[in-house]
mmCIF file of C-alpha atoms and ligand atoms in Angstrom:
data_model
loop_
_atom_site.group_PDB
_atom_site.id
_atom_site.type_symbol
_atom_site.label_atom_id
_atom_site.label_comp_id
_atom_site.label_asym_id
_atom_site.label_seq_id
_atom_site.Cartn_x
_atom_site.Cartn_y
_atom_site.Cartn_z
ATOM 1 C CA MET A 1 -22.506 27.972 -27.469
ATOM 2 C CA LYS A 2 -22.819 29.888 -24.203
ATOM 3 C CA PRO A 3 -19.631 31.684 -23.081
ATOM 4 C CA ILE A 4 -18.340 31.990 -19.513
ATOM 5 C CA THR A 5 -16.867 34.950 -17.675
ATOM 6 C CA ILE A 6 -14.222 34.045 -15.130
ATOM 7 C CA LYS A 7 -14.990 35.367 -11.661
ATOM 8 C CA SER A 8 -12.331 33.688 -9.513
ATOM 9 C CA ILE A 9 -9.768 30.894 -9.598
ATOM 10 C CA HIS A 10 -8.737 28.893 -6.521
ATOM 11 C CA LEU A 11 -5.723 26.617 -6.183
ATOM 12 C CA HIS A 12 -5.803 23.543 -3.940
ATOM 13 C CA THR A 13 -2.479 21.804 -3.357
ATOM 14 C CA ILE A 14 -3.214 18.250 -2.316
ATOM 15 C CA ALA A 15 -1.589 14.966 -1.349
ATOM 16 C CA ILE A 16 -3.242 11.533 -1.380
ATOM 17 C CA PRO A 17 -1.509 8.348 -0.150
ATOM 18 C CA TYR A 18 -0.817 5.834 -2.929
ATOM 19 C CA VAL A 19 -1.925 2.249 -2.503
ATOM 20 C CA GLU A 20 1.358 1.324 -4.208
ATOM 21 C CA PRO A 21 4.034 3.910 -5.128
ATOM 22 C CA LEU A 22 5.448 3.736 -8.681
ATOM 23 C CA ARG A 23 9.248 3.418 -8.722
ATOM 24 C CA THR A 24 10.757 4.761 -11.954
ATOM 25 C CA SER A 25 14.303 5.357 -13.205
ATOM 26 C CA PHE A 26 14.002 8.940 -11.884
ATOM 27 C CA GLY A 27 12.743 8.100 -8.391
ATOM 28 C CA VAL A 28 9.689 7.333 -6.265
ATOM 29 C CA GLU A 29 7.201 9.449 -4.325
ATOM 30 C CA ALA A 30 5.012 8.010 -1.552
ATOM 31 C CA GLU A 31 2.054 10.336 -2.094
ATOM 32 C CA LYS A 32 0.234 11.595 -5.114
ATOM 33 C CA VAL A 33 0.569 15.373 -5.123
ATOM 34 C CA ALA A 34 -1.024 17.924 -7.459
ATOM 35 C CA VAL A 35 -2.284 21.460 -7.714
ATOM 36 C CA ILE A 36 -6.034 21.333 -8.322
ATOM 37 C CA VAL A 37 -7.453 24.347 -10.170
ATOM 38 C CA GLU A 38 -11.019 25.478 -9.446
ATOM 39 C CA VAL A 39 -12.483 28.043 -11.849
ATOM 40 C CA VAL A 40 -15.664 29.844 -10.708
ATOM 41 C CA THR A 41 -17.643 31.720 -13.358
ATOM 42 C CA GLU A 42 -20.012 34.708 -13.141
ATOM 43 C CA GLU A 43 -22.751 32.333 -14.350
ATOM 44 C CA GLY A 44 -22.297 30.187 -11.226
ATOM 45 C CA VAL A 45 -20.532 27.251 -12.888
ATOM 46 C CA THR A 46 -17.455 25.601 -11.307
ATOM 47 C CA GLY A 47 -14.809 23.988 -13.536
ATOM 48 C CA TRP A 48 -12.022 21.690 -12.308
ATOM 49 C CA GLY A 49 -8.565 20.957 -13.657
ATOM 50 C CA GLU A 50 -5.432 19.225 -12.393
ATOM 51 C CA SER A 51 -1.875 20.505 -12.733
ATOM 52 C CA SER A 52 -0.178 17.118 -12.529
ATOM 53 C CA VAL A 53 3.322 17.780 -11.253
ATOM 54 C CA GLU A 54 5.434 15.960 -8.712
ATOM 55 C CA MET A 55 7.351 17.165 -5.639
ATOM 56 C CA ALA A 56 10.692 16.749 -7.432
ATOM 57 C CA PRO A 57 11.569 17.774 -11.017
ATOM 58 C CA GLY A 58 12.294 14.139 -11.942
ATOM 59 C CA TYR A 59 9.934 13.529 -14.871
ATOM 60 C CA GLY A 60 10.031 17.063 -16.220
ATOM 61 C CA ALA A 61 11.216 20.427 -14.957
ATOM 62 C CA GLU A 62 8.022 21.424 -13.161
ATOM 63 C CA THR A 63 7.166 20.825 -9.498
ATOM 64 C CA ILE A 64 4.352 21.702 -7.107
ATOM 65 C CA ALA A 65 6.132 24.943 -6.210
ATOM 66 C CA THR A 66 6.682 26.043 -9.809
ATOM 67 C CA ALA A 67 3.056 25.273 -10.668
ATOM 68 C CA GLN A 68 1.806 27.352 -7.714
ATOM 69 C CA HIS A 69 4.139 30.195 -8.654
ATOM 70 C CA ILE A 70 3.330 30.272 -12.369
ATOM 71 C CA LEU A 71 -0.413 29.864 -11.900
ATOM 72 C CA THR A 72 -0.648 32.488 -9.155
ATOM 73 C CA HIS A 73 1.469 35.209 -10.748
ATOM 74 C CA PHE A 74 1.392 34.608 -14.508
ATOM 75 C CA VAL A 75 -1.684 32.565 -15.473
ATOM 76 C CA ILE A 76 -4.567 33.453 -13.163
ATOM 77 C CA PRO A 77 -4.158 37.268 -13.563
ATOM 78 C CA ASN A 78 -4.548 36.828 -17.345
ATOM 79 C CA LEU A 79 -7.812 34.910 -16.951
ATOM 80 C CA ILE A 80 -9.772 36.784 -14.252
ATOM 81 C CA GLY A 81 -12.621 38.844 -15.731
ATOM 82 C CA LYS A 82 -12.190 37.348 -19.213
ATOM 83 C CA THR A 83 -15.199 36.233 -21.225
ATOM 84 C CA ILE A 84 -14.338 32.995 -23.017
ATOM 85 C CA HIS A 85 -16.378 31.535 -25.872
ATOM 86 C CA SER A 86 -14.147 28.552 -26.616
ATOM 87 C CA PRO A 87 -11.487 26.772 -24.535
ATOM 88 C CA THR A 88 -9.219 26.950 -27.579
ATOM 89 C CA GLU A 89 -8.831 30.693 -26.788
ATOM 90 C CA VAL A 90 -7.065 29.889 -23.515
ATOM 91 C CA PRO A 91 -3.519 29.060 -24.715
ATOM 92 C CA ALA A 92 -3.205 32.512 -26.344
ATOM 93 C CA LEU A 93 -4.481 34.238 -23.193
ATOM 94 C CA ILE A 94 -1.727 32.640 -21.102
ATOM 95 C CA ALA A 95 1.021 32.487 -23.737
ATOM 96 C CA SER A 96 3.003 35.341 -22.131
ATOM 97 C CA ALA A 97 4.138 32.737 -19.603
ATOM 98 C CA ARG A 98 6.480 30.460 -21.548
ATOM 99 C CA GLY A 99 6.679 26.730 -20.987
ATOM 100 C CA ASN A 100 5.232 25.451 -17.715
ATOM 101 C CA HIS A 101 2.829 23.210 -19.601
ATOM 102 C CA HIS A 102 1.736 21.092 -16.659
ATOM 103 C CA ALA A 103 0.784 24.184 -14.655
ATOM 104 C CA LYS A 104 -1.092 25.764 -17.563
ATOM 105 C CA ALA A 105 -2.900 22.506 -18.395
ATOM 106 C CA GLY A 106 -4.640 22.608 -15.000
ATOM 107 C CA ALA A 107 -6.159 26.025 -15.739
ATOM 108 C CA GLU A 108 -6.965 25.157 -19.355
ATOM 109 C CA THR A 109 -8.730 21.927 -18.336
ATOM 110 C CA ALA A 110 -10.809 23.729 -15.700
ATOM 111 C CA ILE A 111 -12.038 26.106 -18.428
ATOM 112 C CA TRP A 112 -12.854 23.186 -20.756
ATOM 113 C CA ASP A 113 -14.860 21.703 -17.872
ATOM 114 C CA ALA A 114 -16.712 24.949 -17.081
ATOM 115 C CA LEU A 115 -17.608 25.594 -20.746
ATOM 116 C CA ALA A 116 -18.697 21.985 -21.233
ATOM 117 C CA LYS A 117 -20.887 22.203 -18.119
ATOM 118 C CA ILE A 118 -22.578 25.501 -19.040
ATOM 119 C CA ASN A 119 -23.356 24.025 -22.473
ATOM 120 C CA ASP A 120 -24.481 20.711 -20.952
ATOM 121 C CA LEU A 121 -21.953 18.683 -22.920
ATOM 122 C CA ARG A 122 -19.789 15.776 -21.835
ATOM 123 C CA LEU A 123 -16.149 16.747 -22.190
ATOM 124 C CA THR A 124 -15.659 13.880 -24.653
ATOM 125 C CA ASP A 125 -18.378 15.251 -26.961
ATOM 126 C CA TYR A 126 -16.945 18.741 -26.613
ATOM 127 C CA PHE A 127 -13.513 17.435 -27.719
ATOM 128 C CA ALA A 128 -15.093 15.615 -30.676
ATOM 129 C CA SER A 129 -16.801 18.858 -31.787
ATOM 130 C CA PHE A 130 -13.319 20.204 -32.664
ATOM 131 C CA LEU A 131 -12.486 17.162 -34.836
ATOM 132 C CA PRO A 132 -13.577 16.118 -38.327
ATOM 133 C CA GLU A 133 -16.662 13.948 -38.687
ATOM 134 C CA GLY A 134 -16.159 10.306 -37.780
ATOM 135 C CA HIS A 135 -14.318 11.100 -34.541
ATOM 136 C CA ALA A 136 -17.193 10.723 -32.087
ATOM 137 C CA SER A 137 -16.382 9.285 -28.653
ATOM 138 C CA ARG A 138 -16.406 5.500 -28.244
ATOM 139 C CA ASN A 139 -17.625 6.171 -24.673
ATOM 140 C CA LYS A 140 -14.842 4.099 -23.163
ATOM 141 C CA ALA A 141 -11.051 4.056 -23.201
ATOM 142 C CA THR A 142 -8.945 0.931 -23.727
ATOM 143 C CA VAL A 143 -6.374 0.824 -20.950
ATOM 144 C CA GLY A 144 -3.372 -0.951 -19.482
ATOM 145 C CA VAL A 145 -1.363 -0.713 -16.303
ATOM 146 C CA SER A 146 2.083 0.649 -15.473
ATOM 147 C CA ILE A 147 4.220 -1.386 -13.034
ATOM 148 C CA GLY A 148 7.149 0.181 -11.171
ATOM 149 C CA ILE A 149 10.690 -1.114 -10.690
ATOM 150 C CA GLN A 150 10.660 -4.132 -8.340
ATOM 151 C CA PRO A 151 13.413 -5.896 -6.367
ATOM 152 C CA ASP A 152 13.439 -8.965 -8.664
ATOM 153 C CA VAL A 153 11.754 -10.760 -11.566
ATOM 154 C CA ASP A 154 9.629 -13.042 -9.356
ATOM 155 C CA THR A 155 8.099 -10.066 -7.542
ATOM 156 C CA THR A 156 7.420 -8.438 -10.905
ATOM 157 C CA LEU A 157 5.772 -11.607 -12.229
ATOM 158 C CA ALA A 158 3.518 -11.813 -9.170
ATOM 159 C CA ILE A 159 2.335 -8.232 -9.766
ATOM 160 C CA ILE A 160 1.848 -8.822 -13.501
ATOM 161 C CA ASN A 161 -0.237 -11.906 -12.776
ATOM 162 C CA LYS A 162 -2.363 -9.951 -10.291
ATOM 163 C CA ARG A 163 -2.986 -7.245 -12.905
ATOM 164 C CA LEU A 164 -3.791 -9.785 -15.637
ATOM 165 C CA ALA A 165 -6.282 -11.438 -13.262
ATOM 166 C CA GLN A 166 -7.899 -8.021 -12.687
ATOM 167 C CA GLY A 167 -8.419 -7.752 -16.442
ATOM 168 C CA TYR A 168 -5.630 -5.451 -17.654
ATOM 169 C CA THR A 169 -4.461 -6.715 -21.035
ATOM 170 C CA ARG A 170 -1.452 -4.433 -21.640
ATOM 171 C CA ILE A 171 1.444 -4.445 -19.204
ATOM 172 C CA LYS A 172 4.039 -1.644 -19.022
ATOM 173 C CA LEU A 173 7.179 -2.198 -16.964
ATOM 174 C CA LYS A 174 9.432 0.604 -15.809
ATOM 175 C CA ILE A 175 13.096 -0.075 -16.525
ATOM 176 C CA GLN A 176 16.441 1.496 -15.669
ATOM 177 C CA ARG A 177 20.146 0.670 -16.100
ATOM 178 C CA GLY A 178 20.702 -2.802 -14.670
ATOM 179 C CA TRP A 179 16.962 -3.598 -14.713
ATOM 180 C CA ASP A 180 16.119 -4.184 -18.343
ATOM 181 C CA VAL A 181 17.281 -7.176 -20.428
ATOM 182 C CA GLU A 182 17.123 -9.744 -17.618
ATOM 183 C CA LEU A 183 13.715 -8.431 -16.612
ATOM 184 C CA ALA A 184 12.336 -8.661 -20.150
ATOM 185 C CA ARG A 185 13.844 -12.134 -20.599
ATOM 186 C CA GLY A 186 12.403 -13.388 -17.304
ATOM 187 C CA VAL A 187 8.940 -12.001 -17.962
ATOM 188 C CA ARG A 188 8.817 -13.289 -21.555
ATOM 189 C CA ALA A 189 9.936 -16.762 -20.445
ATOM 190 C CA ALA A 190 6.975 -16.954 -18.050
ATOM 191 C CA LEU A 191 4.418 -15.030 -20.130
ATOM 192 C CA PRO A 192 5.273 -15.424 -23.829
ATOM 193 C CA ASP A 193 2.003 -13.989 -25.186
ATOM 194 C CA ILE A 194 1.105 -10.931 -23.111
ATOM 195 C CA THR A 195 1.123 -7.439 -24.612
ATOM 196 C CA LEU A 196 4.259 -6.046 -23.023
ATOM 197 C CA MET A 197 6.113 -2.718 -23.237
ATOM 198 C CA LEU A 198 8.913 -0.991 -21.350
ATOM 199 C CA ASP A 199 9.322 2.629 -20.188
ATOM 200 C CA ALA A 200 12.878 3.882 -19.533
ATOM 201 C CA ASN A 201 12.021 7.472 -18.537
ATOM 202 C CA SER A 202 15.263 8.702 -20.146
ATOM 203 C CA ALA A 203 17.613 6.276 -18.370
ATOM 204 C CA TYR A 204 19.975 5.694 -21.350
ATOM 205 C CA THR A 205 22.224 7.479 -23.819
ATOM 206 C CA LEU A 206 22.944 6.771 -27.478
ATOM 207 C CA ALA A 207 26.106 4.977 -26.345
ATOM 208 C CA ASP A 208 23.776 2.260 -24.963
ATOM 209 C CA ALA A 209 22.419 1.417 -28.445
ATOM 210 C CA GLU A 210 24.126 -2.018 -28.571
ATOM 211 C CA HIS A 211 22.765 -2.866 -25.154
ATOM 212 C CA LEU A 212 19.239 -1.707 -26.050
ATOM 213 C CA LYS A 213 19.258 -3.811 -29.251
ATOM 214 C CA GLN A 214 19.025 -6.907 -27.040
ATOM 215 C CA LEU A 215 15.467 -5.853 -26.176
ATOM 216 C CA ASP A 216 14.414 -6.566 -29.784
ATOM 217 C CA ALA A 217 14.346 -10.265 -28.877
ATOM 218 C CA PHE A 218 11.311 -9.922 -26.604
ATOM 219 C CA ASN A 219 8.443 -8.944 -28.922
ATOM 220 C CA LEU A 220 7.779 -5.642 -27.174
ATOM 221 C CA LEU A 221 4.887 -3.416 -28.207
ATOM 222 C CA MET A 222 7.284 -0.460 -27.802
ATOM 223 C CA ILE A 223 10.026 1.069 -25.693
ATOM 224 C CA GLU A 224 9.099 4.423 -24.227
ATOM 225 C CA GLN A 225 11.559 7.363 -23.958
ATOM 226 C CA PRO A 226 14.895 5.535 -23.802
ATOM 227 C CA LEU A 227 17.032 8.696 -24.213
ATOM 228 C CA ALA A 228 17.167 12.187 -22.717
ATOM 229 C CA TYR A 229 13.956 13.907 -21.627
ATOM 230 C CA TYR A 230 14.612 16.812 -24.033
ATOM 231 C CA ASP A 231 15.982 14.787 -26.950
ATOM 232 C CA ILE A 232 14.593 14.168 -30.429
ATOM 233 C CA TYR A 233 17.842 14.076 -32.446
ATOM 234 C CA GLU A 234 19.502 11.095 -30.750
ATOM 235 C CA HIS A 235 16.243 9.135 -30.743
ATOM 236 C CA SER A 236 16.299 9.546 -34.548
ATOM 237 C CA LYS A 237 19.726 7.881 -34.495
ATOM 238 C CA LEU A 238 18.562 5.080 -32.209
ATOM 239 C CA GLN A 239 15.243 4.152 -33.877
ATOM 240 C CA PRO A 240 16.813 2.797 -37.113
ATOM 241 C CA GLN A 241 19.031 0.507 -35.004
ATOM 242 C CA LEU A 242 16.039 -1.120 -33.266
ATOM 243 C CA THR A 243 13.163 -3.205 -34.567
ATOM 244 C CA THR A 244 11.192 -2.348 -31.419
ATOM 245 C CA PRO A 245 9.187 0.837 -32.027
ATOM 246 C CA ILE A 246 10.298 3.835 -29.965
ATOM 247 C CA CYS A 247 7.481 5.776 -28.303
ATOM 248 C CA LEU A 248 8.282 9.311 -27.198
ATOM 249 C CA ASP A 249 6.856 10.686 -23.964
ATOM 250 C CA GLU A 250 8.949 13.363 -22.173
ATOM 251 C CA SER A 251 10.476 15.022 -25.224
ATOM 252 C CA VAL A 252 7.301 15.788 -27.197
ATOM 253 C CA LYS A 253 5.964 18.957 -25.589
ATOM 254 C CA SER A 254 4.051 20.400 -28.569
ATOM 255 C CA VAL A 255 2.644 19.583 -31.984
ATOM 256 C CA ASN A 256 5.856 21.061 -33.472
ATOM 257 C CA ASP A 257 7.980 18.614 -31.492
ATOM 258 C CA LEU A 258 5.840 15.765 -32.826
ATOM 259 C CA GLN A 259 6.152 16.937 -36.426
ATOM 260 C CA LEU A 260 9.917 17.159 -36.042
ATOM 261 C CA ALA A 261 10.121 13.745 -34.378
ATOM 262 C CA LEU A 262 8.087 12.123 -37.174
ATOM 263 C CA GLU A 263 10.033 13.891 -39.925
ATOM 264 C CA VAL A 264 13.413 12.725 -38.609
ATOM 265 C CA GLY A 265 12.179 9.262 -37.613
ATOM 266 C CA ALA A 266 12.740 9.644 -33.867
ATOM 267 C CA CYS A 267 9.654 7.597 -32.940
ATOM 268 C CA LYS A 268 6.919 5.431 -34.406
ATOM 269 C CA ILE A 269 4.392 5.860 -31.572
ATOM 270 C CA LEU A 270 3.342 8.765 -29.337
ATOM 271 C CA ASN A 271 2.447 8.812 -25.655
ATOM 272 C CA LEU A 272 0.331 11.967 -25.393
ATOM 273 C CA LYS A 273 -0.035 13.358 -21.901
ATOM 274 C CA PRO A 274 -2.350 16.345 -22.264
ATOM 275 C CA ALA A 275 -0.643 17.926 -19.223
ATOM 276 C CA ARG A 276 2.792 17.724 -20.865
ATOM 277 C CA VAL A 277 1.660 19.706 -23.922
ATOM 278 C CA GLY A 278 -0.237 22.411 -22.003
ATOM 279 C CA GLY A 279 -3.731 20.946 -22.216
ATOM 280 C CA TYR A 280 -6.417 19.747 -24.575
ATOM 281 C CA THR A 281 -6.231 22.470 -27.249
ATOM 282 C CA GLU A 282 -2.685 21.397 -28.150
ATOM 283 C CA SER A 283 -3.687 17.743 -27.601
ATOM 284 C CA LEU A 284 -6.345 18.060 -30.311
ATOM 285 C CA GLU A 285 -3.724 19.387 -32.762
ATOM 286 C CA ILE A 286 -1.444 16.474 -31.908
ATOM 287 C CA TYR A 287 -4.346 14.053 -32.297
ATOM 288 C CA LYS A 288 -5.012 15.382 -35.823
ATOM 289 C CA VAL A 289 -1.362 14.973 -36.841
ATOM 290 C CA CYS A 290 -1.367 11.393 -35.545
ATOM 291 C CA VAL A 291 -4.542 10.631 -37.518
ATOM 292 C CA ASP A 292 -3.145 12.243 -40.700
ATOM 293 C CA THR A 293 0.195 10.427 -40.442
ATOM 294 C CA GLN A 294 -1.339 7.165 -39.142
ATOM 295 C CA THR A 295 0.900 7.379 -36.097
ATOM 296 C CA PRO A 296 -0.281 5.060 -33.315
ATOM 297 C CA LEU A 297 -1.353 7.203 -30.349
ATOM 298 C CA TRP A 298 -2.171 6.535 -26.721
ATOM 299 C CA ILE A 299 -2.831 8.671 -23.670
ATOM 300 C CA GLY A 300 -0.280 8.534 -20.873
ATOM 301 C CA GLY A 301 -0.816 9.236 -17.199
ATOM 302 C CA MET A 302 0.788 10.966 -14.249
ATOM 303 C CA LEU A 303 -1.094 8.934 -11.622
ATOM 304 C CA GLU A 304 -3.804 11.608 -11.717
ATOM 305 C CA THR A 305 -6.611 12.176 -9.240
ATOM 306 C CA GLY A 306 -10.148 11.604 -10.522
ATOM 307 C CA ILE A 307 -10.167 15.151 -11.943
ATOM 308 C CA GLY A 308 -7.271 14.620 -14.338
ATOM 309 C CA ARG A 309 -8.255 10.993 -14.919
ATOM 310 C CA ALA A 310 -11.813 11.923 -15.975
ATOM 311 C CA ALA A 311 -10.531 14.398 -18.566
ATOM 312 C CA ASN A 312 -7.958 11.895 -19.836
ATOM 313 C CA VAL A 313 -10.534 9.075 -20.131
ATOM 314 C CA SER A 314 -12.753 11.493 -22.085
ATOM 315 C CA PHE A 315 -9.928 12.214 -24.533
ATOM 316 C CA ALA A 316 -8.719 8.607 -24.659
ATOM 317 C CA SER A 317 -12.165 7.464 -25.819
ATOM 318 C CA LEU A 318 -11.719 9.301 -29.153
ATOM 319 C CA PRO A 319 -11.173 6.845 -32.026
ATOM 320 C CA GLY A 320 -7.796 8.262 -33.116
ATOM 321 C CA VAL A 321 -6.360 6.962 -29.833
ATOM 322 C CA THR A 322 -5.381 3.557 -31.168
ATOM 323 C CA LEU A 323 -3.302 1.874 -28.445
ATOM 324 C CA PRO A 324 -4.093 1.037 -24.792
ATOM 325 C CA CYS A 325 -3.662 3.997 -22.435
ATOM 326 C CA ASP A 326 -1.927 4.454 -19.059
ATOM 327 C CA ILE A 327 -5.216 5.040 -17.289
ATOM 328 C CA SER A 328 -6.027 2.436 -14.675
ATOM 329 C CA ALA A 329 -8.943 2.014 -12.271
ATOM 330 C CA THR A 330 -9.021 4.267 -9.197
ATOM 331 C CA ASP A 331 -8.187 1.374 -6.826
ATOM 332 C CA ARG A 332 -4.834 0.831 -8.564
ATOM 333 C CA TYR A 333 -3.780 4.250 -7.232
ATOM 334 C CA PHE A 334 -5.844 5.247 -4.152
ATOM 335 C CA LYS A 335 -8.039 3.779 -1.404
ATOM 336 C CA GLU A 336 -10.152 6.899 -1.700
ATOM 337 C CA ASP A 337 -9.970 9.578 -4.386
ATOM 338 C CA ILE A 338 -11.182 13.189 -4.102
ATOM 339 C CA THR A 339 -13.898 12.496 -6.706
ATOM 340 C CA GLU A 340 -16.892 10.196 -7.012
ATOM 341 C CA PRO A 341 -17.705 7.794 -8.507
ATOM 342 C CA PRO A 342 -14.445 5.830 -8.774
ATOM 343 C CA PHE A 343 -13.248 4.573 -12.159
ATOM 344 C CA THR A 344 -13.520 0.803 -12.514
ATOM 345 C CA LEU A 345 -12.143 -1.650 -15.055
ATOM 346 C CA ASN A 346 -14.551 -3.431 -17.422
ATOM 347 C CA PRO A 347 -13.841 -7.092 -18.287
ATOM 348 C CA ASP A 348 -12.558 -5.996 -21.744
ATOM 349 C CA SER A 349 -9.771 -3.823 -20.245
ATOM 350 C CA THR A 350 -11.708 -0.594 -20.785
ATOM 351 C CA ILE A 351 -12.807 2.274 -18.533
ATOM 352 C CA ASN A 352 -16.088 4.072 -19.189
ATOM 353 C CA VAL A 353 -16.367 7.798 -19.890
ATOM 354 C CA PRO A 354 -18.472 9.361 -17.096
ATOM 355 C CA ASP A 355 -22.067 10.216 -18.054
ATOM 356 C CA GLY A 356 -22.418 13.753 -16.722
ATOM 357 C CA ALA A 357 -21.581 17.128 -18.270
ATOM 358 C CA GLY A 358 -17.955 18.334 -18.229
ATOM 359 C CA ILE A 359 -15.509 15.935 -16.579
ATOM 360 C CA GLY A 360 -18.560 14.043 -15.298
ATOM 361 C CA VAL A 361 -17.247 13.263 -11.804
ATOM 362 C CA GLU A 362 -18.043 15.120 -8.586
ATOM 363 C CA VAL A 363 -15.367 16.653 -6.368
ATOM 364 C CA ILE A 364 -16.014 15.748 -2.713
ATOM 365 C CA ARG A 365 -15.172 18.887 -0.703
ATOM 366 C CA GLU A 366 -14.375 17.098 2.583
ATOM 367 C CA ARG A 367 -11.907 14.821 0.780
ATOM 368 C CA LEU A 368 -10.349 17.784 -0.988
ATOM 369 C CA ASP A 369 -9.889 19.415 2.441
ATOM 370 C CA GLU A 370 -8.353 16.224 3.873
ATOM 371 C CA ALA A 371 -5.966 16.016 0.915
ATOM 372 C CA LYS A 372 -4.981 19.672 1.419
ATOM 373 C CA ALA A 373 -4.301 18.973 5.100
ATOM 374 C CA LEU A 374 -2.100 15.996 4.187
ATOM 375 C CA TRP A 375 -0.101 18.204 1.787
ATOM 376 C CA GLN A 376 0.369 20.777 4.553
ATOM 377 C CA SER A 377 1.587 18.127 6.993
ATOM 378 C CA LEU A 378 4.154 16.824 4.472
ATOM 379 C CA ASP A 379 5.748 20.230 3.828
ATOM 380 C CA PRO A 380 8.443 18.658 1.619
ATOM 381 C CA TYR A 381 10.179 21.944 0.818
HETATM 382 O O1 OSB B 1 6.582 8.095 -17.764
HETATM 383 O O2 OSB B 1 4.590 7.520 -18.112
HETATM 384 C C1 OSB B 1 5.434 7.965 -17.346
HETATM 385 C C2 OSB B 1 3.924 8.444 -13.867
HETATM 386 C C3 OSB B 1 4.585 9.569 -13.448
HETATM 387 C C4 OSB B 1 5.542 10.131 -14.250
HETATM 388 C C5 OSB B 1 5.827 9.562 -15.494
HETATM 389 C C6 OSB B 1 5.144 8.439 -15.938
HETATM 390 C C7 OSB B 1 4.200 7.856 -15.087
HETATM 391 C C8 OSB B 1 3.460 6.630 -15.426
HETATM 392 C C9 OSB B 1 2.127 6.501 -14.760
HETATM 393 O O3 OSB B 1 3.919 5.744 -16.090
HETATM 394 C C10 OSB B 1 1.075 5.763 -15.488
HETATM 395 C C11 OSB B 1 -0.276 5.971 -14.852
HETATM 396 O O4 OSB B 1 -0.711 7.132 -14.605
HETATM 397 O O5 OSB B 1 -0.934 4.960 -14.566
HETATM 398 MG MG1 MG B 2 6.598 7.480 -19.834
#
C-alpha cells in the first residue's frame, strides 16, 4: 500500500439550502451546514471529509464553531507533514484532543479518501480490507427516509405516501412530547403494514416509561434514543419494560459505549453514525462487535452533503449492516449538492456505491464556493 504525506489541510465552512428542513425534538435548521475538510498530499492527491455538525448544539455538543476551532488548533497541526500508511493510524495522531468526534471524523475521512485514491481503491473495498473474509461490499446500501415533526397526522401521512411512492420502504418519524402515541396510532391505522420506526432524539425521561409503553401496540421496528443524549444506564432500565427494541444513537460515542450498552441491556439495535464516533476506524471496531454479538446495525445520517453521504453509503454497503440506513437520495435533501453525480434511489430502496476510487464522487469547486458564500451571508453567530 502506498502511503501519503500530508502537505496542507483546508477547511471550507458551507451552507446549502434544504429542500425540506427536518424538524426534530431538539429544533430545526433551514440550511445544511458543515465544515468540509480538504487534505492535500505531497503526492498530489486530494482527500475530502465532512465534519457534520449543526449551527446549534442540539443533537450533540459540537457546532460549526467548535469544529473550526478544534480542527484548526488541535487536529490539523498534528497531521501536517505526517507520513501515513494506514488511516487507522489517524485516531492516535489526534488523540491529544479529547472528544470532538464530529470534528475529528471530517479529517479522518479525508485521509481515508486520500489513501484510497492513491491506492486506486474504492472506499468500500478499503473498509472491507480491515474486516474478516466474507465482508466484501454489496455495492449498494439499503435505505429508508427520515420524516420530521409535522403539524398533524394527515400532513405526515401525505409525506409518508409520497416517500413510499418514491420507493423508500422504511419510514422513520421524528417524535417529541405530545407528538408520539397519537401519531403512531394514526399512521398505523392508515398504513398497517409499512416498516415504521420512531426517533425521539432524547425527548423523554425514565419517568415517561408508562407513557412510552403505549408505543408497543404499533409494531414498530424500533424506537431510537428515547432518553438523555448521554445516557446508557436509564435506557437499560427502560428496555426491559418495552417490547419495542430500543436503538441507541446519541449516547453511543465509542466501541466501549456500545459494549457497555449491550452488557447492561440498554439497547437491542445500534444506529452507527461514523461522525459521532470519530470516523471510520472506530466504526470498523463497532461493526465487528455488532457482527460478533449479532446486534442489528444500521448507518444513521446527519443530512450530509455528497462528501459525507458517499463515505456513509460505502460503509453501509458492508454486509454486517443489517437494517435500512438513514441515507436518502440527494433530491430528498438538496436541489443541488456540492458533489456530482447525485445519489439516486433504486426501485428496491437501495443506493449504489459510487464506482470511482476513494469516496467516488467529484467535488464541484464553483458549488463549494457558492456554499461558502451562503455560509458567510448567514453569519449565525
Ligand atoms: O437523530 O438521526 C438523527 C439529522 C440530524 C441530527 C440527528 C438525526 C438526523 C436524522 C437525519 O435523522 C437522517 C438523514 O440524514 O437522512
Ligand atoms: Mg437519531
